[in-house]
Amino acid sequence: MADTSVMNHPSMICTDLPADMLEAVVTKLPTVDLLSASCVSHGWLHAVRSSLHTKPRLFPWLILRCLPHPVATTHTIHALDPHSRTWLCVPRHYNSTGKAKEPSPTLNFLHGSTRDRLYALTLSQLLISKDPFGSSCQMEAKGPNVWRQDAVVAEVQGQWVVVVGGGFLTDEGEEEGAVEVYNKQTGMWELAEPMPAEFNGSTYATWLSVAVSEKRLYVIEKKTGWASRFDPESKKWGPTCQLRTIPSVSKWAIVMAGKERLLLVGAGAEGGTGKEVMKVRAWEVDGDSLQVINNNKPMEMPAEMVDRLFPNFDSLDEARRQVCSVEVCGTEHGGYMFDPASMKNGVVMYQFPESVGRAYRESVAVGCSPVLLHQVARCFQS
């Protein structure tokens, strides 16, 4: 078996390789190792830059923020580099006093059209990180006017921060899907049209799957398939429709697949009593009409991959089967599908053509973002 230790330590490789060979070597390196490779010599630095220019690493990383229990205030961040298929533990960052920066318990991922970032939302302020690892703060603003428990938070067009739902209770005790939009140019929060009535009782982020394009925010209720889109400029919703394709589908999720195109993912049990198996399928949806594109047949996840995500599904009791779900996060280049209730079962990577594990008691927030070399340097180099 070949010795891979040399590949993990670029400084051990001869520095006077021909430029084309050097670039070929660099292309195989994990992203985090490009940092040390670029410091070997000017030739290595040129090879790193040339490699990233000719073969940009656009496939997004999968980033997990893990809490030991749902009310914990300390966390760890783990990142999957898709180019090397390796997990990295992101080092914790410290302030000027030498103490670790402790985030707000409300820290979660801000959905974006090209990347997800960490944010913290309280009644008094909104903080958004500069990168997906939360190494530093890029934006700080006052909090929204309506207090929320579990809201959808997204950034659209780089100008708007949209806060949707979150279980706000009115004086009458009724749940309301209030929506507020923060305009970065004016620094003001503006109240928008509330979520459509079809989402009543399901306005918590936990019950919704979200996708963000350059112009809009899309949401779908995971159990019913009701979907709608929100325009932050007009502050209006619509159209709203129920995306029902196959009767057996019981859990839904969405992700961007291109310019105003969505990938709709559905999971559900099929088969007779005692012989049921889980099926995972995907359809392309037009972002303007929110209708499934009929000329495209559904893509079905291979059975062996489904078995990895939902092991021993046929032996689970009904209560455990109801917990099984599917979620997807990614960009127009590809992403990841997983069961949010059993991250320990792993993830399935998917990739679009050019044309177009944790325990139950733990709390895991999931983000997806392309990662640039300077962001890796900021987090992994002291």
Short mmCIF file of C-alpha atoms in Angstrom, two decimals:
data_model
loop_
_atom_site.label_atom_id
_atom_site.label_comp_id
_atom_site.label_asym_id
_atom_site.label_seq_id
_atom_site.Cartn_x
_atom_site.Cartn_y
_atom_site.Cartn_z
CA MET A 1 0.00 0.00 0.00
CA ALA A 2 1.27 3.45 -0.89
CA ASP A 3 2.55 5.66 1.90
CA THR A 4 0.20 8.64 2.14
CA SER A 5 2.09 10.38 4.93
CA VAL A 6 4.16 12.32 2.40
CA MET A 7 1.00 13.76 0.86
CA ASN A 8 -0.06 15.00 4.27
CA HIS A 9 3.25 16.83 4.76
CA PRO A 10 4.01 18.90 1.64
CA SER A 11 7.36 20.06 3.03
CA MET A 12 8.65 16.47 2.73
CA ILE A 13 8.16 16.53 -1.06
CA CYS A 14 10.92 17.68 -3.40
CA THR A 15 10.53 21.41 -4.05
CA ASP A 16 12.03 21.45 -7.54
CA LEU A 17 9.42 19.36 -9.35
CA PRO A 18 8.35 20.53 -12.82
CA ALA A 19 5.47 22.99 -12.65
CA ASP A 20 2.92 20.65 -14.23
CA MET A 21 3.82 17.80 -11.87
CA LEU A 22 3.77 20.14 -8.90
CA GLU A 23 0.29 21.36 -9.78
CA ALA A 24 -0.89 17.76 -10.19
CA VAL A 25 0.39 16.98 -6.68
CA VAL A 26 -1.22 20.08 -5.19
CA THR A 27 -4.56 19.25 -6.81
CA LYS A 28 -4.73 16.05 -4.72
CA LEU A 29 -4.06 17.76 -1.39
CA PRO A 30 -6.82 18.34 1.17
CA THR A 31 -7.81 21.99 1.33
CA VAL A 32 -6.40 22.51 4.82
CA ASP A 33 -2.98 21.23 3.63
CA LEU A 34 -2.84 23.86 0.89
CA LEU A 35 -1.92 26.35 3.60
CA SER A 36 1.37 24.67 4.46
CA ALA A 37 1.98 23.77 0.81
CA SER A 38 1.82 27.43 -0.20
CA CYS A 39 4.60 28.21 2.30
CA VAL A 40 7.15 25.70 0.93
CA SER A 41 8.46 27.97 -1.83
CA HIS A 42 7.35 30.45 -4.49
CA GLY A 43 6.94 27.52 -6.86
CA TRP A 44 4.57 25.77 -4.48
CA LEU A 45 2.65 28.97 -3.89
CA HIS A 46 2.24 29.42 -7.65
CA ALA A 47 1.11 25.79 -7.97
CA VAL A 48 -1.52 26.26 -5.27
CA ARG A 49 -2.85 29.42 -6.92
CA SER A 50 -2.82 27.82 -10.36
CA SER A 51 -4.61 24.71 -9.09
CA LEU A 52 -7.37 26.75 -7.45
CA HIS A 53 -7.71 28.85 -10.61
CA THR A 54 -7.92 25.97 -13.09
CA LYS A 55 -9.94 23.66 -10.82
CA PRO A 56 -11.85 25.82 -8.33
CA ARG A 57 -13.00 23.91 -5.27
CA LEU A 58 -16.62 25.01 -5.51
CA PHE A 59 -18.27 21.98 -3.94
CA PRO A 60 -19.54 23.15 -0.53
CA TRP A 61 -18.26 21.87 2.79
CA LEU A 62 -20.68 20.31 5.27
CA ILE A 63 -20.40 22.13 8.60
CA LEU A 64 -21.89 20.91 11.87
CA ARG A 65 -22.26 22.86 15.09
CA CYS A 66 -22.73 20.27 17.82
CA LEU A 67 -24.08 20.80 21.33
CA PRO A 68 -23.68 18.04 23.96
CA HIS A 69 -27.33 18.65 24.86
CA PRO A 70 -30.01 21.06 23.54
CA VAL A 71 -29.56 23.69 26.29
CA ALA A 72 -25.76 23.64 26.36
CA THR A 73 -23.85 26.92 25.94
CA THR A 74 -20.60 25.38 24.69
CA HIS A 75 -20.24 23.75 21.31
CA THR A 76 -17.87 22.20 18.81
CA ILE A 77 -17.74 22.79 15.07
CA HIS A 78 -16.85 20.00 12.67
CA ALA A 79 -16.36 20.42 8.92
CA LEU A 80 -16.29 17.87 6.11
CA ASP A 81 -13.85 18.71 3.32
CA PRO A 82 -15.49 17.10 0.27
CA HIS A 83 -12.25 17.11 -1.71
CA SER A 84 -10.43 14.81 0.72
CA ARG A 85 -13.57 13.25 2.30
CA THR A 86 -12.12 14.00 5.74
CA TRP A 87 -13.65 15.55 8.84
CA LEU A 88 -11.91 18.44 10.58
CA CYS A 89 -12.49 19.75 14.07
CA VAL A 90 -12.42 23.55 13.83
CA PRO A 91 -10.26 25.05 16.59
CA ARG A 92 -11.93 27.29 19.12
CA HIS A 93 -11.08 30.96 19.02
CA TYR A 94 -10.01 33.08 21.95
CA ASN A 95 -10.40 36.72 22.87
CA SER A 96 -7.72 39.11 24.08
CA THR A 97 -7.98 37.78 27.65
CA GLY A 98 -7.17 34.25 26.55
CA LYS A 99 -10.67 32.95 27.22
CA ALA A 100 -12.61 30.99 24.65
CA LYS A 101 -15.34 32.93 22.91
CA GLU A 102 -18.64 31.56 24.14
CA PRO A 103 -21.48 32.06 21.65
CA SER A 104 -25.10 32.74 22.39
CA PRO A 105 -27.21 29.61 22.93
CA THR A 106 -29.27 30.79 19.93
CA LEU A 107 -26.30 30.45 17.56
CA ASN A 108 -27.38 28.75 14.34
CA PHE A 109 -26.84 28.86 10.58
CA LEU A 110 -27.96 31.79 8.45
CA HIS A 111 -29.24 30.48 5.11
CA GLY A 112 -27.74 32.17 2.06
CA SER A 113 -27.88 31.83 -1.72
CA THR A 114 -24.18 30.96 -2.01
CA ARG A 115 -23.13 30.10 1.55
CA ASP A 116 -24.38 29.58 5.09
CA ARG A 117 -22.90 31.47 8.02
CA LEU A 118 -23.39 31.40 11.76
CA TYR A 119 -25.65 33.93 13.42
CA ALA A 120 -26.87 34.72 16.93
CA LEU A 121 -30.31 36.25 17.39
CA THR A 122 -31.64 37.72 20.63
CA LEU A 123 -34.28 40.28 21.47
CA SER A 124 -31.61 42.98 21.63
CA GLN A 125 -29.25 42.14 18.76
CA LEU A 126 -28.45 40.18 15.63
CA LEU A 127 -24.87 38.99 15.05
CA ILE A 128 -23.68 37.43 11.77
CA SER A 129 -20.28 35.81 11.38
CA LYS A 130 -17.78 36.59 8.64
CA ASP A 131 -17.33 32.94 7.64
CA PRO A 132 -19.13 29.61 8.10
CA PHE A 133 -16.88 28.70 11.05
CA GLY A 134 -17.85 31.71 13.15
CA SER A 135 -14.25 32.88 13.61
CA SER A 136 -15.24 36.56 13.73
CA CYS A 137 -18.27 38.83 13.50
CA GLN A 138 -19.05 40.65 10.25
CA MET A 139 -22.34 42.35 11.08
CA GLU A 140 -23.98 43.52 14.29
CA ALA A 141 -27.45 45.06 14.37
CA LYS A 142 -30.28 45.56 16.80
CA GLY A 143 -32.68 42.66 17.19
CA PRO A 144 -36.05 42.39 15.43
CA ASN A 145 -39.18 43.88 16.96
CA VAL A 146 -40.88 40.50 17.43
CA TRP A 147 -39.35 37.91 19.75
CA ARG A 148 -39.08 34.43 18.29
CA GLN A 149 -38.14 31.02 19.66
CA ASP A 150 -37.11 29.07 16.55
CA ALA A 151 -37.15 31.32 13.50
CA VAL A 152 -35.94 30.85 9.94
CA VAL A 153 -33.18 33.40 9.30
CA ALA A 154 -31.87 33.97 5.77
CA GLU A 155 -29.86 36.48 3.76
CA VAL A 156 -31.14 37.42 0.29
CA GLN A 157 -29.29 39.50 -2.34
CA GLY A 158 -26.69 40.41 0.26
CA GLN A 159 -28.97 43.30 1.24
CA TRP A 160 -31.82 41.71 3.17
CA VAL A 161 -31.85 39.60 6.32
CA VAL A 162 -35.23 37.88 6.54
CA VAL A 163 -36.58 36.48 9.82
CA VAL A 164 -39.58 34.21 9.36
CA GLY A 165 -41.93 32.64 11.90
CA GLY A 166 -40.45 31.17 15.03
CA GLY A 167 -43.46 30.58 17.20
CA PHE A 168 -44.33 34.15 18.14
CA LEU A 169 -47.44 34.15 20.35
CA THR A 170 -50.01 36.93 20.21
CA ASP A 171 -51.89 38.22 23.24
CA GLU A 172 -54.71 35.87 22.28
CA GLY A 173 -52.31 32.92 22.52
CA GLU A 174 -52.46 32.11 18.82
CA GLU A 175 -49.32 31.29 16.89
CA GLU A 176 -48.47 33.85 14.22
CA GLY A 177 -45.99 33.51 11.36
CA ALA A 178 -44.67 37.03 11.66
CA VAL A 179 -42.03 38.07 9.12
CA GLU A 180 -39.51 40.90 9.48
CA VAL A 181 -36.92 42.12 6.99
CA TYR A 182 -33.71 43.91 7.95
CA ASN A 183 -32.44 46.31 5.29
CA LYS A 184 -28.65 46.56 5.55
CA GLN A 185 -28.64 49.84 3.64
CA THR A 186 -31.02 51.64 5.99
CA GLY A 187 -30.24 49.66 9.14
CA MET A 188 -33.97 49.30 9.83
CA TRP A 189 -36.31 46.38 10.49
CA GLU A 190 -39.54 46.36 8.48
CA LEU A 191 -42.62 44.24 9.12
CA ALA A 192 -43.64 42.15 6.09
CA GLU A 193 -46.61 40.05 5.06
CA PRO A 194 -46.95 37.12 7.52
CA MET A 195 -46.52 33.52 6.46
CA PRO A 196 -49.41 32.08 4.41
CA ALA A 197 -52.28 30.51 6.37
CA GLU A 198 -51.28 27.07 5.10
CA PHE A 199 -48.29 27.20 7.47
CA ASN A 200 -50.35 27.93 10.59
CA GLY A 201 -49.12 25.68 13.37
CA SER A 202 -45.87 24.97 11.52
CA THR A 203 -43.95 28.24 11.63
CA TYR A 204 -41.00 26.90 13.63
CA ALA A 205 -37.76 26.44 11.68
CA THR A 206 -37.63 22.85 12.95
CA TRP A 207 -40.69 22.04 10.85
CA LEU A 208 -39.57 23.85 7.71
CA SER A 209 -37.01 23.20 4.99
CA VAL A 210 -35.50 26.33 3.46
CA ALA A 211 -33.75 27.33 0.23
CA VAL A 212 -32.44 30.77 -0.75
CA SER A 213 -31.84 32.09 -4.27
CA GLU A 214 -30.36 35.42 -5.30
CA LYS A 215 -33.84 36.95 -5.22
CA ARG A 216 -36.11 34.89 -2.99
CA LEU A 217 -36.58 32.75 0.08
CA TYR A 218 -38.33 29.40 -0.40
CA VAL A 219 -39.89 27.34 2.40
CA ILE A 220 -41.65 23.98 2.50
CA GLU A 221 -43.43 22.34 5.42
CA LYS A 222 -41.60 19.05 5.95
CA LYS A 223 -44.66 16.88 6.67
CA THR A 224 -47.39 18.33 4.45
CA GLY A 225 -45.44 19.52 1.42
CA TRP A 226 -46.98 23.01 1.48
CA ALA A 227 -44.50 25.39 -0.15
CA SER A 228 -44.24 29.10 -0.81
CA ARG A 229 -41.70 31.76 -1.68
CA PHE A 230 -40.99 35.20 -0.22
CA ASP A 231 -39.73 38.29 -2.04
CA PRO A 232 -37.88 40.57 0.45
CA GLU A 233 -38.14 43.58 -1.85
CA SER A 234 -41.93 43.52 -2.17
CA LYS A 235 -42.27 41.82 1.24
CA LYS A 236 -44.92 39.51 -0.22
CA TRP A 237 -45.49 35.75 -0.32
CA GLY A 238 -46.72 33.66 -3.21
CA PRO A 239 -47.59 31.51 -4.90
CA THR A 240 -48.39 28.92 -2.22
CA CYS A 241 -49.10 25.35 -3.23
CA GLN A 242 -48.82 21.78 -2.02
CA LEU A 243 -46.05 19.84 -3.73
CA ARG A 244 -47.47 16.34 -3.81
CA THR A 245 -45.83 13.90 -6.20
CA ILE A 246 -46.00 10.33 -4.86
CA PRO A 247 -48.56 9.42 -2.14
CA SER A 248 -45.99 7.40 -0.17
CA VAL A 249 -43.79 10.46 0.48
CA SER A 250 -44.18 11.59 4.09
CA LYS A 251 -41.18 13.93 4.57
CA TRP A 252 -40.07 16.79 2.32
CA ALA A 253 -37.03 19.03 1.89
CA ILE A 254 -35.79 21.56 -0.67
CA VAL A 255 -32.49 23.03 -1.81
CA MET A 256 -31.38 25.29 -4.66
CA ALA A 257 -30.41 23.50 -7.87
CA GLY A 258 -29.63 26.51 -10.06
CA LYS A 259 -31.01 29.92 -10.97
CA GLU A 260 -34.56 29.88 -9.57
CA ARG A 261 -34.60 26.09 -9.79
CA LEU A 262 -35.21 23.89 -6.76
CA LEU A 263 -34.41 20.29 -5.95
CA LEU A 264 -37.36 18.76 -4.11
CA VAL A 265 -36.44 15.72 -2.01
CA GLY A 266 -39.05 13.32 -0.67
CA ALA A 267 -38.76 10.29 1.60
CA GLY A 268 -41.35 7.72 2.53
CA ALA A 269 -41.96 4.06 3.28
CA GLU A 270 -43.19 1.71 0.56
CA GLY A 271 -44.14 -1.95 0.51
CA GLY A 272 -46.45 -4.31 2.36
CA THR A 273 -46.82 -4.80 6.09
CA GLY A 274 -43.58 -6.08 7.60
CA LYS A 275 -41.70 -5.55 4.33
CA GLU A 276 -41.63 -1.79 4.11
CA VAL A 277 -38.52 -0.06 2.83
CA MET A 278 -37.59 3.60 2.80
CA LYS A 279 -37.38 5.33 -0.58
CA VAL A 280 -35.73 8.69 -1.25
CA ARG A 281 -36.48 10.52 -4.50
CA ALA A 282 -35.76 13.96 -5.93
CA TRP A 283 -37.58 16.17 -8.44
CA GLU A 284 -36.70 19.44 -10.13
CA VAL A 285 -39.09 22.30 -9.37
CA ASP A 286 -39.53 25.59 -11.20
CA GLY A 287 -38.91 28.42 -8.74
CA ASP A 288 -41.37 30.80 -10.43
CA SER A 289 -44.42 28.55 -10.56
CA LEU A 290 -43.42 26.17 -7.73
CA GLN A 291 -44.48 23.28 -9.94
CA VAL A 292 -42.61 20.05 -10.57
CA ILE A 293 -41.04 20.02 -14.02
CA ASN A 294 -42.97 17.14 -15.57
CA ASN A 295 -40.51 16.24 -18.32
CA ASN A 296 -37.92 15.26 -15.71
CA LYS A 297 -38.28 11.82 -14.14
CA PRO A 298 -37.60 11.64 -10.40
CA MET A 299 -34.10 10.67 -9.38
CA GLU A 300 -34.02 7.82 -6.87
CA MET A 301 -31.30 7.33 -4.29
CA PRO A 302 -29.61 3.91 -4.61
CA ALA A 303 -30.91 1.36 -2.11
CA GLU A 304 -27.51 0.82 -0.49
CA MET A 305 -27.26 4.54 0.30
CA VAL A 306 -30.78 4.62 1.71
CA ASP A 307 -29.90 1.65 3.92
CA ARG A 308 -26.95 3.61 5.32
CA LEU A 309 -29.14 6.58 6.19
CA PHE A 310 -31.99 4.46 7.57
CA PRO A 311 -30.43 1.19 8.83
CA ASN A 312 -32.78 -1.67 9.77
CA PHE A 313 -35.79 0.43 8.79
CA ASP A 314 -38.05 -2.62 8.38
CA SER A 315 -37.42 -3.66 12.00
CA LEU A 316 -38.28 -0.27 13.54
CA ASP A 317 -41.58 0.21 15.34
CA GLU A 318 -44.06 2.77 14.08
CA ALA A 319 -42.96 5.47 16.52
CA ARG A 320 -39.32 5.19 15.45
CA ARG A 321 -40.29 5.24 11.78
CA GLN A 322 -42.15 8.50 12.27
CA VAL A 323 -38.92 10.07 13.53
CA CYS A 324 -37.05 9.16 10.33
CA SER A 325 -36.82 12.15 8.02
CA VAL A 326 -34.70 13.63 5.27
CA GLU A 327 -32.97 16.99 5.02
CA VAL A 328 -30.78 18.46 2.33
CA CYS A 329 -28.36 21.37 2.24
CA GLY A 330 -26.09 22.55 -0.52
CA THR A 331 -25.51 24.99 -3.35
CA GLU A 332 -25.99 24.95 -7.11
CA HIS A 333 -22.89 22.74 -7.36
CA GLY A 334 -24.12 19.97 -5.07
CA GLY A 335 -24.60 19.14 -1.42
CA TYR A 336 -25.61 16.58 1.15
CA MET A 337 -28.68 14.55 2.14
CA PHE A 338 -29.08 13.13 5.64
CA ASP A 339 -31.51 12.11 8.35
CA PRO A 340 -31.46 15.02 10.84
CA ALA A 341 -32.61 12.70 13.62
CA SER A 342 -29.62 10.36 13.14
CA MET A 343 -26.60 12.27 11.90
CA LYS A 344 -24.48 9.39 13.18
CA ASN A 345 -25.66 7.39 10.15
CA GLY A 346 -23.68 9.69 7.88
CA VAL A 347 -24.54 11.78 4.84
CA VAL A 348 -24.99 11.15 1.12
CA MET A 349 -23.20 13.56 -1.21
CA TYR A 350 -24.85 14.55 -4.48
CA GLN A 351 -23.49 16.62 -7.34
CA PHE A 352 -25.25 18.49 -10.13
CA PRO A 353 -23.99 18.17 -13.71
CA GLU A 354 -22.08 21.14 -15.10
CA SER A 355 -25.09 21.93 -17.22
CA VAL A 356 -27.48 22.65 -14.91
CA GLY A 357 -23.13 10.92 13.29
CA ARG A 358 -24.59 11.94 16.31
CA ALA A 359 -26.83 10.54 19.08
CA TYR A 360 -30.50 11.50 19.42
CA ARG A 361 -30.02 13.55 22.57
CA GLU A 362 -27.47 15.84 20.97
CA SER A 363 -28.43 19.02 19.17
CA VAL A 364 -26.80 19.54 15.78
CA ALA A 365 -27.09 22.62 13.58
CA VAL A 366 -26.14 22.01 9.97
CA GLY A 367 -24.73 24.49 7.47
CA CYS A 368 -23.31 24.25 4.00
CA SER A 369 -20.86 26.66 2.41
CA PRO A 370 -18.01 26.90 -0.08
CA VAL A 371 -14.79 27.52 1.85
CA LEU A 372 -12.00 29.79 0.59
CA LEU A 373 -8.36 29.32 1.48
CA HIS A 374 -8.09 32.52 3.52
CA GLN A 375 -11.05 31.37 5.62
CA VAL A 376 -9.29 28.09 6.34
CA ALA A 377 -6.17 30.04 7.27
CA ARG A 378 -8.12 32.25 9.67
CA CYS A 379 -9.54 29.26 11.53
CA PHE A 380 -6.80 26.63 11.40
CA GLN A 381 -3.66 28.72 11.74
CA SER A 382 -2.79 30.42 15.01
#
